[in-house]
Short mmCIF file of C-alpha atoms and ligand atoms in Angstrom, two decimals:
data_model
loop_
_atom_site.label_atom_id
_atom_site.label_comp_id
_atom_site.label_asym_id
_atom_site.label_seq_id
_atom_site.Cartn_x
_atom_site.Cartn_y
_atom_site.Cartn_z
CA MET U 1 -53.54 57.80 -28.52
CA ASN U 2 -50.84 60.51 -28.64
CA ILE U 3 -49.33 61.31 -25.24
CA ILE U 4 -46.89 64.14 -24.62
CA VAL U 5 -44.66 63.31 -21.67
CA THR U 6 -42.76 66.39 -20.51
CA GLY U 7 -39.55 65.81 -18.54
CA GLY U 8 -39.27 62.29 -19.99
CA ALA U 9 -35.45 62.40 -19.98
CA GLY U 10 -35.48 62.68 -16.18
CA PHE U 11 -35.87 60.04 -13.48
CA ILE U 12 -39.61 59.40 -13.17
CA GLY U 13 -40.55 60.70 -16.63
CA GLY U 14 -37.94 58.36 -18.17
CA ASN U 15 -39.31 55.37 -16.27
CA PHE U 16 -42.85 56.39 -17.36
CA VAL U 17 -41.81 56.54 -21.03
CA HIS U 18 -40.34 53.00 -20.76
CA TYR U 19 -43.43 51.76 -18.89
CA MET U 20 -45.93 53.15 -21.41
CA LEU U 21 -44.04 51.96 -24.52
CA ASN U 22 -43.77 48.47 -22.98
CA LYS U 23 -47.43 48.32 -22.07
CA TYR U 24 -49.14 49.89 -25.09
CA ASN U 25 -47.99 49.08 -28.60
CA ASP U 26 -50.54 51.40 -30.23
CA TYR U 27 -49.78 54.61 -28.28
CA LYS U 28 -47.42 57.27 -29.56
CA ILE U 29 -45.26 58.73 -26.78
CA ILE U 30 -43.76 62.15 -27.47
CA CYS U 31 -41.14 63.26 -24.97
CA LEU U 32 -40.68 67.03 -24.62
CA ASP U 33 -37.63 67.78 -22.49
CA ALA U 34 -35.25 70.75 -22.20
CA LEU U 35 -32.33 68.47 -21.24
CA THR U 36 -31.30 70.49 -18.19
CA TYR U 37 -28.55 69.10 -15.95
CA ALA U 38 -31.13 66.50 -14.81
CA GLY U 39 -32.17 65.34 -18.30
CA ASN U 40 -30.19 62.52 -19.82
CA MET U 41 -30.55 61.01 -23.28
CA GLU U 42 -28.86 57.81 -22.00
CA THR U 43 -32.02 57.20 -19.96
CA LEU U 44 -33.96 57.12 -23.24
CA GLU U 45 -31.42 54.97 -25.10
CA PRO U 46 -33.50 51.75 -24.70
CA VAL U 47 -36.49 53.36 -26.51
CA ILE U 48 -34.91 55.87 -28.86
CA ASN U 49 -35.42 53.65 -31.95
CA ASN U 50 -38.94 52.55 -30.98
CA LYS U 51 -41.28 53.54 -33.82
CA ASN U 52 -43.87 54.75 -31.31
CA PHE U 53 -41.44 57.14 -29.63
CA LYS U 54 -40.42 60.67 -30.53
CA PHE U 55 -38.05 62.99 -28.68
CA ILE U 56 -38.33 66.79 -28.92
CA LYS U 57 -35.80 69.02 -27.15
CA GLY U 58 -37.56 72.09 -25.76
CA ASP U 59 -38.49 74.17 -22.75
CA ILE U 60 -42.07 73.96 -21.46
CA ALA U 61 -41.87 77.69 -20.66
CA ASP U 62 -41.22 78.52 -24.35
CA ARG U 63 -44.73 79.37 -25.56
CA ASN U 64 -43.98 79.42 -29.31
CA LEU U 65 -42.27 76.07 -29.16
CA VAL U 66 -44.97 74.45 -27.02
CA TYR U 67 -47.74 75.68 -29.35
CA LYS U 68 -45.82 74.35 -32.35
CA VAL U 69 -45.44 70.96 -30.67
CA PHE U 70 -49.20 70.84 -29.98
CA GLU U 71 -50.01 71.84 -33.57
CA GLU U 72 -47.74 69.18 -35.02
CA GLN U 73 -48.24 66.31 -32.58
CA LYS U 74 -51.96 66.72 -31.85
CA PRO U 75 -51.75 65.20 -28.35
CA ASP U 76 -54.73 63.55 -26.65
CA ILE U 77 -53.07 63.58 -23.22
CA ILE U 78 -50.32 65.62 -21.54
CA VAL U 79 -48.46 64.21 -18.55
CA ASN U 80 -46.34 66.98 -17.05
CA PHE U 81 -43.27 65.66 -15.23
CA ALA U 82 -40.97 68.52 -16.34
CA ALA U 83 -39.73 70.40 -13.32
CA GLU U 84 -36.78 71.57 -11.35
CA SER U 85 -37.01 68.87 -8.69
CA HIS U 86 -34.23 69.21 -6.11
CA VAL U 87 -35.05 70.97 -2.82
CA ASP U 88 -31.41 71.89 -2.03
CA ARG U 89 -30.97 73.58 -5.41
CA SER U 90 -34.21 75.54 -4.84
CA ILE U 91 -32.82 76.87 -1.54
CA ASP U 92 -29.65 77.99 -3.34
CA ALA U 93 -31.31 79.52 -6.45
CA PRO U 94 -35.14 79.68 -6.45
CA GLU U 95 -35.79 81.62 -9.68
CA ILE U 96 -35.52 78.79 -12.20
CA PHE U 97 -38.00 76.81 -10.06
CA LEU U 98 -40.57 79.56 -10.53
CA LYS U 99 -39.92 79.74 -14.27
CA THR U 100 -40.12 76.03 -15.04
CA ASN U 101 -42.53 74.80 -12.40
CA ILE U 102 -45.04 77.67 -12.48
CA ILE U 103 -44.65 79.52 -15.81
CA GLY U 104 -43.90 76.27 -17.65
CA THR U 105 -47.07 74.68 -16.27
CA SER U 106 -49.13 77.75 -17.22
CA VAL U 107 -47.83 77.61 -20.82
CA LEU U 108 -48.81 73.93 -21.09
CA LEU U 109 -52.28 74.73 -19.69
CA ASP U 110 -52.72 77.58 -22.20
CA ALA U 111 -51.74 75.24 -25.02
CA CYS U 112 -54.36 72.73 -23.79
CA ARG U 113 -57.01 75.48 -23.86
CA LYS U 114 -56.00 76.63 -27.32
CA TYR U 115 -55.75 73.25 -29.03
CA GLY U 116 -58.08 71.11 -26.89
CA ILE U 117 -57.11 68.02 -24.92
CA LYS U 118 -58.69 64.84 -23.50
CA ARG U 119 -56.66 65.03 -20.28
CA TYR U 120 -53.98 67.22 -18.71
CA HIS U 121 -52.23 65.40 -15.86
CA GLN U 122 -50.00 67.29 -13.42
CA VAL U 123 -47.35 65.21 -11.64
CA SER U 124 -47.18 66.87 -8.25
CA THR U 125 -45.64 65.91 -4.94
CA ASP U 126 -46.52 65.21 -1.30
CA GLU U 127 -44.20 68.13 -0.41
CA VAL U 128 -47.06 70.54 -1.16
CA TYR U 129 -48.62 69.42 2.15
CA GLY U 130 -45.59 70.51 4.18
CA ASP U 131 -44.54 68.07 6.87
CA LEU U 132 -45.89 66.01 9.77
CA PRO U 133 -44.44 65.84 13.30
CA LEU U 134 -42.21 62.84 14.09
CA ASP U 135 -44.15 62.02 17.27
CA ARG U 136 -47.57 61.76 15.55
CA THR U 137 -47.26 58.53 13.57
CA ASP U 138 -51.07 58.41 13.45
CA LEU U 139 -51.16 61.39 11.03
CA PHE U 140 -51.01 61.04 7.21
CA PHE U 141 -51.44 63.38 4.24
CA THR U 142 -54.85 62.99 2.61
CA GLU U 143 -56.09 64.87 -0.47
CA LYS U 144 -57.87 67.24 1.96
CA THR U 145 -54.73 68.19 3.90
CA PRO U 146 -54.19 71.95 3.40
CA LEU U 147 -51.24 73.04 1.24
CA HIS U 148 -48.50 74.32 3.56
CA THR U 149 -45.15 74.47 1.80
CA SER U 150 -41.63 74.80 3.20
CA SER U 151 -39.08 75.23 0.38
CA PRO U 152 -39.06 77.31 -2.82
CA TYR U 153 -39.36 73.96 -4.64
CA SER U 154 -42.52 72.88 -2.83
CA ALA U 155 -43.98 76.41 -3.03
CA SER U 156 -43.50 76.36 -6.81
CA LYS U 157 -45.13 72.91 -7.10
CA ALA U 158 -48.09 74.03 -4.95
CA SER U 159 -48.49 77.16 -7.11
CA ALA U 160 -48.58 74.96 -10.20
CA ASP U 161 -51.24 72.72 -8.59
CA LEU U 162 -53.42 75.77 -7.86
CA LEU U 163 -53.10 76.95 -11.47
CA VAL U 164 -54.04 73.50 -12.76
CA GLN U 165 -57.14 73.47 -10.53
CA ALA U 166 -58.01 77.04 -11.58
CA TYR U 167 -57.89 76.05 -15.28
CA GLY U 168 -60.04 73.03 -14.47
CA ARG U 169 -62.69 75.13 -12.77
CA THR U 170 -62.63 78.29 -14.89
CA TYR U 171 -62.01 76.89 -18.38
CA LYS U 172 -63.42 73.38 -17.74
CA LEU U 173 -60.09 71.87 -18.75
CA PRO U 174 -60.13 68.08 -18.07
CA ILE U 175 -57.37 67.97 -15.46
CA THR U 176 -56.09 65.54 -12.83
CA ILE U 177 -53.28 65.92 -10.27
CA SER U 178 -51.27 63.24 -8.48
CA ARG U 179 -49.21 63.84 -5.34
CA CYS U 180 -46.68 61.12 -4.77
CA SER U 181 -44.21 60.43 -1.99
CA ASN U 182 -40.43 59.98 -2.50
CA ASN U 183 -39.57 57.72 -5.46
CA TYR U 184 -36.51 55.52 -5.87
CA GLY U 185 -35.31 53.12 -8.57
CA PRO U 186 -33.31 53.08 -11.83
CA TYR U 187 -32.15 56.34 -13.50
CA HIS U 188 -32.46 58.41 -10.28
CA PHE U 189 -30.13 61.42 -10.52
CA PRO U 190 -27.26 61.04 -8.00
CA GLU U 191 -27.93 64.35 -6.22
CA LYS U 192 -30.87 62.67 -4.43
CA LEU U 193 -30.41 60.69 -1.18
CA ILE U 194 -30.67 57.05 -2.33
CA PRO U 195 -28.54 57.18 -5.52
CA LEU U 196 -26.07 59.52 -3.81
CA VAL U 197 -25.59 57.06 -0.96
CA ILE U 198 -25.27 54.07 -3.31
CA ALA U 199 -22.67 55.86 -5.47
CA ASN U 200 -20.68 57.12 -2.47
CA VAL U 201 -20.68 53.76 -0.69
CA LEU U 202 -19.59 51.98 -3.89
CA ASN U 203 -16.74 54.53 -4.15
CA ASP U 204 -15.87 54.32 -0.40
CA ARG U 205 -16.72 58.01 -0.02
CA ALA U 206 -18.27 59.69 3.02
CA VAL U 207 -22.07 59.55 3.15
CA PRO U 208 -23.49 62.99 4.09
CA VAL U 209 -26.48 62.80 6.45
CA TYR U 210 -28.28 66.06 7.20
CA GLY U 211 -28.88 66.91 10.86
CA LYS U 212 -29.42 63.78 12.97
CA GLY U 213 -30.75 61.65 10.10
CA GLU U 214 -34.09 61.30 11.90
CA ASN U 215 -36.27 62.84 9.15
CA VAL U 216 -38.77 60.39 7.70
CA ARG U 217 -39.58 59.86 4.02
CA ASP U 218 -42.22 57.50 2.57
CA TRP U 219 -40.41 55.62 -0.23
CA LEU U 220 -42.17 54.29 -3.34
CA TYR U 221 -40.58 52.21 -6.11
CA VAL U 222 -40.77 54.30 -9.28
CA GLU U 223 -42.65 51.68 -11.32
CA ASP U 224 -45.50 51.76 -8.78
CA HIS U 225 -45.75 55.53 -9.35
CA CYS U 226 -45.80 55.04 -13.15
CA ARG U 227 -48.59 52.46 -12.88
CA ALA U 228 -50.63 54.83 -10.70
CA ILE U 229 -50.33 57.65 -13.25
CA ASP U 230 -51.31 55.28 -16.06
CA MET U 231 -54.47 54.38 -14.07
CA ILE U 232 -55.29 58.03 -13.32
CA ILE U 233 -54.99 59.24 -16.92
CA HIS U 234 -57.27 56.41 -18.09
CA ASP U 235 -59.77 56.03 -15.22
CA GLY U 236 -59.21 58.92 -12.81
CA LYS U 237 -62.07 61.39 -12.40
CA GLU U 238 -61.63 64.80 -14.03
CA GLY U 239 -60.81 67.57 -11.58
CA GLU U 240 -59.58 65.17 -8.88
CA VAL U 241 -56.37 64.96 -6.86
CA TYR U 242 -54.92 61.50 -6.07
CA ASN U 243 -52.29 60.85 -3.40
CA ILE U 244 -49.84 58.05 -4.21
CA GLY U 245 -47.76 56.26 -1.59
CA GLY U 246 -47.19 52.79 -0.20
CA HIS U 247 -46.67 53.19 3.58
CA ASN U 248 -42.91 52.57 3.36
CA GLU U 249 -41.76 55.10 5.95
CA ARG U 250 -38.09 55.07 6.93
CA THR U 251 -35.79 57.53 8.69
CA ASN U 252 -32.91 58.73 6.52
CA LEU U 253 -30.51 56.94 8.83
CA GLN U 254 -32.39 53.64 8.38
CA VAL U 255 -32.17 54.05 4.58
CA VAL U 256 -28.46 54.87 4.69
CA LYS U 257 -27.66 51.94 7.00
CA THR U 258 -29.69 49.53 4.81
CA ILE U 259 -27.63 50.51 1.75
CA ILE U 260 -24.29 50.33 3.59
CA LYS U 261 -25.19 46.87 4.94
CA ALA U 262 -26.35 45.58 1.56
CA LEU U 263 -23.01 46.63 0.04
CA GLY U 264 -21.02 45.09 2.90
CA LYS U 265 -19.35 48.39 3.89
CA SER U 266 -18.73 50.11 7.24
CA GLU U 267 -21.11 52.57 8.95
CA LYS U 268 -18.00 54.69 9.56
CA LEU U 269 -18.76 56.17 6.13
CA ILE U 270 -21.70 58.05 7.70
CA THR U 271 -20.82 61.73 8.13
CA TYR U 272 -23.27 64.11 9.81
CA VAL U 273 -23.38 67.46 8.01
CA ALA U 274 -25.27 70.74 8.53
CA ASP U 275 -29.04 70.35 8.30
CA ARG U 276 -31.08 71.53 5.27
CA PRO U 277 -32.71 74.91 6.13
CA GLY U 278 -36.46 74.46 6.67
CA HIS U 279 -35.99 70.66 6.52
CA ASP U 280 -39.36 68.85 6.46
CA MET U 281 -39.53 66.30 9.29
CA ARG U 282 -41.87 63.58 8.06
CA TYR U 283 -43.82 62.76 4.92
CA ALA U 284 -46.46 60.02 5.01
CA ILE U 285 -49.17 59.45 2.41
CA ASP U 286 -52.65 58.06 2.94
CA PRO U 287 -53.36 56.33 -0.42
CA THR U 288 -56.91 55.19 0.46
CA LYS U 289 -58.57 57.22 -2.34
CA ILE U 290 -56.53 55.79 -5.23
CA GLU U 291 -56.77 52.29 -3.72
CA ASN U 292 -60.56 52.44 -3.38
CA GLU U 293 -61.41 54.37 -6.57
CA LEU U 294 -58.89 52.91 -9.02
CA GLY U 295 -57.76 49.66 -7.37
CA TRP U 296 -54.11 50.78 -7.29
CA LYS U 297 -51.77 49.05 -4.83
CA PRO U 298 -48.00 49.22 -4.63
CA GLN U 299 -46.34 46.03 -5.85
CA THR U 300 -42.72 46.53 -4.80
CA PHE U 301 -42.03 46.89 -1.09
CA PHE U 302 -38.98 48.69 0.17
CA ASP U 303 -36.75 45.75 1.16
CA TYR U 304 -37.03 44.20 -2.32
CA GLY U 305 -37.10 47.52 -4.20
CA ILE U 306 -33.92 48.78 -2.58
CA GLU U 307 -32.13 45.50 -3.41
CA LYS U 308 -33.22 45.81 -7.07
CA THR U 309 -32.15 49.46 -7.13
CA ILE U 310 -28.69 48.77 -5.68
CA LYS U 311 -28.23 45.99 -8.25
CA TRP U 312 -29.24 48.41 -11.04
CA TYR U 313 -26.60 50.93 -9.93
CA ILE U 314 -23.96 48.18 -9.79
CA ASP U 315 -24.94 46.92 -13.27
CA ASN U 316 -25.22 50.43 -14.79
CA LYS U 317 -22.12 52.16 -13.44
CA LYS U 318 -21.49 53.91 -16.72
CA TRP U 319 -24.85 55.73 -16.52
CA TRP U 320 -24.12 57.39 -13.16
CA GLU U 321 -20.34 57.64 -13.50
CA ASN U 322 -20.83 59.79 -16.61
CA ILE U 323 -22.89 62.13 -14.43
CA ILE U 324 -20.73 62.29 -11.32
CA ASN U 325 -17.53 62.74 -13.36
CA GLY U 326 -18.95 65.72 -15.29
CA GLU U 327 -20.40 69.16 -14.39
CA TYR U 328 -21.99 67.58 -11.30
CA GLN U 329 -18.60 67.63 -9.53
CA LYS U 330 -18.90 71.43 -9.17
CA TYR U 331 -22.34 71.09 -7.55
CA TYR U 332 -21.05 68.39 -5.18
CA GLU U 333 -18.06 70.51 -4.12
CA LYS U 334 -20.28 73.55 -3.48
CA MET U 335 -22.86 71.53 -1.58
CA TYR U 336 -20.69 69.17 0.48
CA GLY U 337 -17.26 70.88 0.47
CA GLY U 338 -14.39 68.46 0.94
CA LYS U 339 -16.63 65.66 2.37
P1 NAD Q 401 -35.76 65.02 -12.52
O1 NAD Q 401 -35.10 66.26 -12.00
O2 NAD Q 401 -35.04 63.73 -12.47
O3 NAD Q 401 -36.19 65.26 -14.05
C1 NAD Q 401 -36.75 66.46 -14.49
C2 NAD Q 401 -36.76 66.43 -16.03
O4 NAD Q 401 -37.43 67.62 -16.47
C3 NAD Q 401 -35.37 66.45 -16.65
O5 NAD Q 401 -35.32 65.54 -17.73
C4 NAD Q 401 -35.22 67.88 -17.15
O6 NAD Q 401 -34.35 67.99 -18.28
C5 NAD Q 401 -36.64 68.24 -17.49
N1 NAD Q 401 -36.88 69.68 -17.43
C6 NAD Q 401 -36.51 70.55 -16.46
N2 NAD Q 401 -36.89 71.80 -16.78
C7 NAD Q 401 -37.54 71.71 -17.97
C8 NAD Q 401 -38.18 72.66 -18.81
N3 NAD Q 401 -38.21 73.96 -18.48
N4 NAD Q 401 -38.75 72.22 -19.95
C9 NAD Q 401 -38.72 70.92 -20.30
N5 NAD Q 401 -38.10 69.98 -19.55
C10 NAD Q 401 -37.52 70.37 -18.40
O7 NAD Q 401 -37.15 64.94 -11.75
P2 NAD Q 401 -37.95 63.66 -11.22
O8 NAD Q 401 -37.42 63.29 -9.89
O9 NAD Q 401 -38.05 62.66 -12.29
O10 NAD Q 401 -39.39 64.32 -10.96
C11 NAD Q 401 -40.33 64.40 -12.03
C12 NAD Q 401 -41.60 65.05 -11.53
O11 NAD Q 401 -42.15 64.30 -10.45
C13 NAD Q 401 -41.38 66.47 -10.99
O12 NAD Q 401 -42.48 67.25 -11.37
C14 NAD Q 401 -41.37 66.29 -9.47
O13 NAD Q 401 -41.83 67.44 -8.83
C15 NAD Q 401 -42.32 65.12 -9.30
N6 NAD Q 401 -42.10 64.24 -8.15
C16 NAD Q 401 -40.87 63.72 -7.91
C17 NAD Q 401 -40.70 62.81 -6.86
C18 NAD Q 401 -39.37 62.18 -6.57
O14 NAD Q 401 -39.24 61.50 -5.56
N7 NAD Q 401 -38.35 62.33 -7.41
C19 NAD Q 401 -41.80 62.47 -6.05
C20 NAD Q 401 -43.05 63.06 -6.33
C21 NAD Q 401 -43.19 63.92 -7.39
O1 DAU Q 402 -41.55 63.71 -1.42
C1 DAU Q 402 -41.38 63.87 -2.80
C2 DAU Q 402 -40.12 64.64 -3.07
O2 DAU Q 402 -39.03 63.79 -2.79
C3 DAU Q 402 -40.06 65.17 -4.51
O3 DAU Q 402 -41.08 66.11 -4.69
C4 DAU Q 402 -38.69 65.81 -4.79
O4 DAU Q 402 -38.62 66.16 -6.15
C5 DAU Q 402 -37.61 64.81 -4.47
O5 DAU Q 402 -36.34 65.40 -4.66
C6 DAU Q 402 -37.74 64.31 -3.03
O6 DAU Q 402 -37.45 65.37 -2.09
P1 DAU Q 402 -36.58 65.11 -0.76
O7 DAU Q 402 -36.03 66.40 -0.33
O8 DAU Q 402 -37.35 64.32 0.23
O9 DAU Q 402 -35.44 64.13 -1.39
P2 DAU Q 402 -33.86 64.09 -1.21
O10 DAU Q 402 -33.39 62.83 -1.87
O11 DAU Q 402 -33.21 65.36 -1.58
O12 DAU Q 402 -33.69 63.92 0.36
C7 DAU Q 402 -34.30 62.83 1.06
C8 DAU Q 402 -33.98 63.02 2.54
O13 DAU Q 402 -32.56 62.78 2.73
C9 DAU Q 402 -34.24 64.43 3.05
O14 DAU Q 402 -34.71 64.34 4.39
C10 DAU Q 402 -32.87 65.09 3.04
C11 DAU Q 402 -31.92 63.94 3.30
N1 DAU Q 402 -30.58 64.03 2.67
C12 DAU Q 402 -30.51 64.28 1.34
C13 DAU Q 402 -29.31 64.36 0.68
C14 DAU Q 402 -29.22 64.65 -0.80
C15 DAU Q 402 -29.43 63.81 3.42
O15 DAU Q 402 -29.50 63.55 4.64
N2 DAU Q 402 -28.24 63.87 2.78
C16 DAU Q 402 -28.11 64.16 1.44
O16 DAU Q 402 -26.95 64.24 0.95
#
């Protein structure tokens, strides 16, 4: 089996590459990644010499390159993780989100039509459903929840989902889509809440909390997400959408306080900053479909997963220090000013 994993030098794609190479010793995993600011070859260092692994640097929106990769690699399956993924960056500069997340997806779909494929899997997000009110804890996102996006990021991901479904229906392309809640774990880029807080607390820096810190996210350990995608590409029904989430809802303030406590530091590090425009209040996934149809269940619950994640960041300082000491400093300054 030849599997092209796009965005495999990023957080979840990188964990998926590791997961698949560990699990299957007869699959070839081809990583196609443009190495944007979020792509990192150090994430792929543990697998770079694996005989079943190949890395190709390239943009999924580059049609000639993508077609050449399909011709040469003859993939059976595509798993598309490649995306611009950070909501705050999409609010600052939406255009690249449209190019990568929408045009890039359409190029991959066209390549699948042209060369044929056993499965095209789109890694989507729960953000396409918009948000839920804080005072209605009885409500969850199901696969039937209407798309109702808030940010340029989520609008671009929802557009991509619609294209994927259109290619499924019109051209009978064998597609599946997964919509997962917030991931955390090793190799998470430090612009995102959990790794940012861990890095700042370890460095005794202020921890920026947007608004009142009352927004709720539904956290899933990244390996549980990878296992779900593995199940969907093998046993998921063509044309279907699967929600992925493990009922680990926490307010941002709860997450921040958990990390500060685990590292034995003071809550005085918490600094309330201006809220994100259009900030989604609550995400919460109903995973009943994937549990019933594919037998998926999360294996790592938040209290243990966060401990493992903090330990990983302590043991792998070089990985994230290389990032925060480079170009990223300019982004941090622009985003958080002197904080
Ligand atoms: P990430 O930002 O860490 O990684 C994205 C990767 O894609 C990087 O390696 C980057 O170099 C690559 N990339 C970007 N533009 C590209 C292009 N034009 N061509 C080829 N490669 C390109 O993202 P992530 O957090 O790992 O998210 C991966 C996917 O999962 C995204 O599609 C995202 O929407 C989705 N998702 C993320 C989460 C989450 O919590 N992080 C949750 C649900 C779904
Ligand atoms: O739900 C899935 C989505 O989760 C993915 O589709 C996105 O790619 C991924 O980035 C993530 O989006 P969020 O916006 O939820 O993640 P982020 O880590 O940026 O923020 C989590 C929450 O923490 C959110 O309510 C905003 C808040 N926050 C974030 C940062 C970076 C802060 O309060 N302070 C911060 O400095």
